Every structure is written in C-alpha cells, then in structure tokens.
Amino acid sequence: MNDRRRFLQVLGAAALAISAGVPQGCASAAPQQGTEPHGLIKGPLATSVAVGSLAPVGDQAVVLGRDAGGLYAMTAICTHAQCNIRDSGTVSASGLSCGCHGSQFDANGNVIQGPATSPLRHFEVLIETDGTITINADKEVASSVRTPVTG
Ligand code: FES
C-alpha cells in the first residue's frame, strides 16, 4: 500500500512538472520555436520603404516598419512561446498575428491580444552612406526610437 501511494505521489509530481513547462494558452504540443535575429541584417534603400508599411526583411525573424517618425525594426519571434511569426503567422501594415496560439501585436509590437504578455523587442536601424538600411539585431532600442529618412 505504501509503495502504491508513493508511486502515485511521484506520478502526480511528474505531471505537475510537465504541465508547469507548457506556456499558458498552449493546448497541444509545443510549437516550433524560432531563432531570435542577430548580427547585421541588410535592408533595402531607406527611401524605398513607404510610410505606414511593416514587412519582413532579410532572411531572419525580423520586420521593418516606417511611420511618420521614420524607420524601426522588431523581432518577429513571438513573446509567448517563441514562434517565428514570419513562418507561423502574418505580418501586415496593421501588425503581427501569431499563428501558433493567436497572439496579436500592433504595428509597434505592443500586445493587443494574448496569450503573449510582452511586447516585441525593437532593434537599432542604421542608414548607410549609400542610402541602404542595416538593422543591428545585436542592439536593442526603446520601442519609441525611430531613424529619420531624409531625401
Ligand atoms: S507562440 Fe503562442 S501565440 Fe505566438
């Protein structure tokens, strides 16, 4: 009897440990996790990016936007369970929608629908002397930072 009770206690603890490792809102197996962007990511000519646009750029999980203040870049890795929204979701001028569990972010990366609770990280955007964009994914900046486009 004691052995059986001990077995059930161990089984219960294992079930709790497993459920604690599953992100809130996940009803099924863990989604495929994306890789955070890193290094210098080349983009198009700054003047070719339309005001009001938001779109993937380069091969990594990063998106580039432009509003009235200038250019900005954000990760496309969902803050809920790290799905790459470029692969599993949609990116449009109005924001990002994660296809894994339904989180939605506005065009500046703020959460507008969970289960995600944290905004998307922003990265430094540089304009080279030839007018092309470089995103420095190793340097995080505040979500209010913009790189003005002249010309
Ligand atoms: S990874 Fe769960 S909503 Fe994006």
XYZ file of N, CA and C in Angstrom, residues 13-74:
186
model
N 3.600 14.360 -9.104
C 4.646 15.386 -9.173
C 5.183 15.522 -10.590
N 5.330 14.381 -11.265
C 5.825 14.418 -12.651
C 4.832 15.130 -13.552
N 3.539 14.873 -13.353
C 2.521 15.531 -14.173
C 2.536 17.032 -13.936
N 2.716 17.454 -12.680
C 2.782 18.888 -12.379
C 4.003 19.513 -13.030
N 5.137 18.833 -12.974
C 6.365 19.377 -13.571
C 6.210 19.544 -15.068
N 5.576 18.578 -15.696
C 5.382 18.656 -17.151
C 4.443 19.806 -17.491
N 3.325 19.940 -16.771
C 2.371 20.997 -17.092
C 2.955 22.370 -16.794
N 3.854 22.488 -15.799
C 4.463 23.782 -15.489
C 5.358 24.256 -16.614
N 5.865 23.341 -17.439
C 6.758 23.720 -18.519
C 6.044 24.124 -19.789
N 4.731 23.980 -19.832
C 3.970 24.328 -21.024
C 3.473 25.757 -20.886
N 3.768 26.654 -21.870
C 3.323 28.034 -21.780
C 1.805 28.129 -21.667
N 1.361 29.141 -20.922
C -0.057 29.354 -20.739
C -0.737 29.551 -22.096
N -1.852 28.907 -22.276
C -2.581 29.069 -23.523
C -2.275 27.991 -24.526
N -1.275 27.145 -24.253
C -0.923 26.066 -25.167
C -1.781 24.856 -24.859
N -2.562 24.427 -25.793
C -3.438 23.294 -25.562
C -2.843 22.020 -26.121
N -1.802 22.137 -26.924
C -1.249 20.958 -27.569
C 0.273 20.950 -27.438
N 0.903 20.182 -28.282
C 2.354 20.060 -28.240
C 3.016 21.417 -28.460
N 4.242 21.543 -27.966
C 4.964 22.801 -28.090
C 5.156 23.159 -29.556
N 4.964 24.433 -29.920
C 5.176 24.836 -31.306
C 6.658 24.858 -31.623
N 6.955 24.912 -32.907
C 8.349 25.005 -33.323
C 8.868 26.394 -32.995
N 9.932 26.456 -32.232
C 10.452 27.737 -31.801
C 11.380 28.319 -32.851
N 11.290 29.645 -33.034
C 12.145 30.330 -33.977
C 13.422 30.792 -33.303
N 14.339 31.295 -34.113
C 15.622 31.791 -33.614
C 15.603 33.308 -33.630
N 15.946 33.915 -32.504
C 15.990 35.373 -32.431
C 16.980 35.915 -33.465
N 16.650 37.045 -34.092
C 17.593 37.616 -35.060
C 18.873 38.076 -34.366
N 19.956 38.110 -35.132
C 21.243 38.506 -34.563
C 22.108 39.125 -35.660
N 23.082 39.906 -35.243
C 24.041 40.473 -36.189
C 23.456 41.600 -37.026
N 24.165 41.894 -38.112
C 23.764 42.983 -39.007
C 22.936 42.411 -40.153
N 21.764 42.986 -40.359
C 20.825 42.495 -41.378
C 20.633 43.603 -42.410
N 20.942 43.283 -43.650
C 20.836 44.264 -44.723
C 19.387 44.443 -45.161
N 19.034 45.702 -45.435
C 17.695 46.016 -45.897
C 17.739 46.801 -47.193
N 16.590 47.249 -47.660
C 16.522 47.988 -48.924
C 16.943 49.446 -48.743
N 16.847 50.202 -49.814
C 17.065 51.644 -49.729
C 16.039 52.242 -48.771
N 16.499 53.097 -47.882
C 15.600 53.691 -46.889
C 14.429 54.412 -47.553
N 14.717 55.111 -48.645
C 13.659 55.885 -49.300
C 12.641 54.993 -50.013
N 12.962 53.687 -50.147
C 12.009 52.800 -50.823
C 10.974 52.219 -49.861
N 11.157 52.467 -48.565
C 10.226 51.929 -47.573
C 9.112 52.957 -47.354
N 7.905 52.584 -47.670
C 6.782 53.522 -47.609
C 6.375 53.816 -46.170
N 5.989 55.063 -45.922
C 5.415 55.422 -44.626
C 4.132 54.602 -44.437
N 4.000 53.995 -43.242
C 2.819 53.178 -42.954
C 2.984 51.715 -43.288
N 4.197 51.328 -43.699
C 4.426 49.923 -44.065
C 5.072 49.156 -42.909
N 4.878 47.859 -42.920
C 5.534 46.942 -41.977
C 5.627 45.602 -42.695
N 6.856 45.088 -42.857
C 7.037 43.868 -43.645
C 8.315 43.147 -43.213
N 8.384 41.829 -43.458
C 9.621 41.097 -43.198
C 10.760 41.647 -44.051
N 11.976 41.522 -43.535
C 13.152 41.946 -44.294
C 14.271 40.936 -44.051
N 15.072 40.651 -45.082
C 16.161 39.692 -44.944
C 15.650 38.283 -44.703
N 16.583 37.420 -44.253
C 16.246 36.009 -44.041
C 15.921 35.680 -42.591
N 16.198 36.616 -41.683
C 15.996 36.307 -40.267
C 14.600 36.735 -39.803
N 14.314 36.422 -38.537
C 12.997 36.719 -37.969
C 12.937 38.176 -37.525
N 12.878 39.055 -38.516
C 12.850 40.484 -38.226
C 11.909 41.181 -39.213
N 11.267 42.233 -38.732
C 10.378 43.013 -39.589
C 10.823 44.469 -39.542
N 10.581 45.155 -40.640
C 10.983 46.550 -40.789
C 9.737 47.385 -41.031
N 9.628 48.470 -40.288
C 8.477 49.353 -40.455
C 8.909 50.792 -40.632
N 7.978 51.586 -41.100
C 8.217 53.027 -41.180
C 6.910 53.727 -40.850
N 6.994 54.702 -39.943
C 5.842 55.550 -39.667
C 6.259 57.002 -39.886
N 5.462 57.927 -39.408
C 5.739 59.341 -39.670
C 7.084 59.774 -39.081
N 7.554 59.083 -38.031
C 8.819 59.445 -37.391
C 10.032 58.840 -38.069
N 9.861 57.789 -38.832
C 10.988 57.155 -39.501
C 10.926 55.651 -39.466
N 12.104 55.039 -39.585
C 12.220 53.580 -39.683
C 12.363 52.940 -38.307
N 11.877 51.701 -38.185
C 12.085 50.915 -36.977
C 12.078 49.441 -37.345
N 12.691 48.631 -36.500
C 12.760 47.190 -36.759
C 12.451 46.443 -35.471
N 11.810 45.297 -35.635
C 11.422 44.493 -34.469
C 11.678 43.020 -34.756
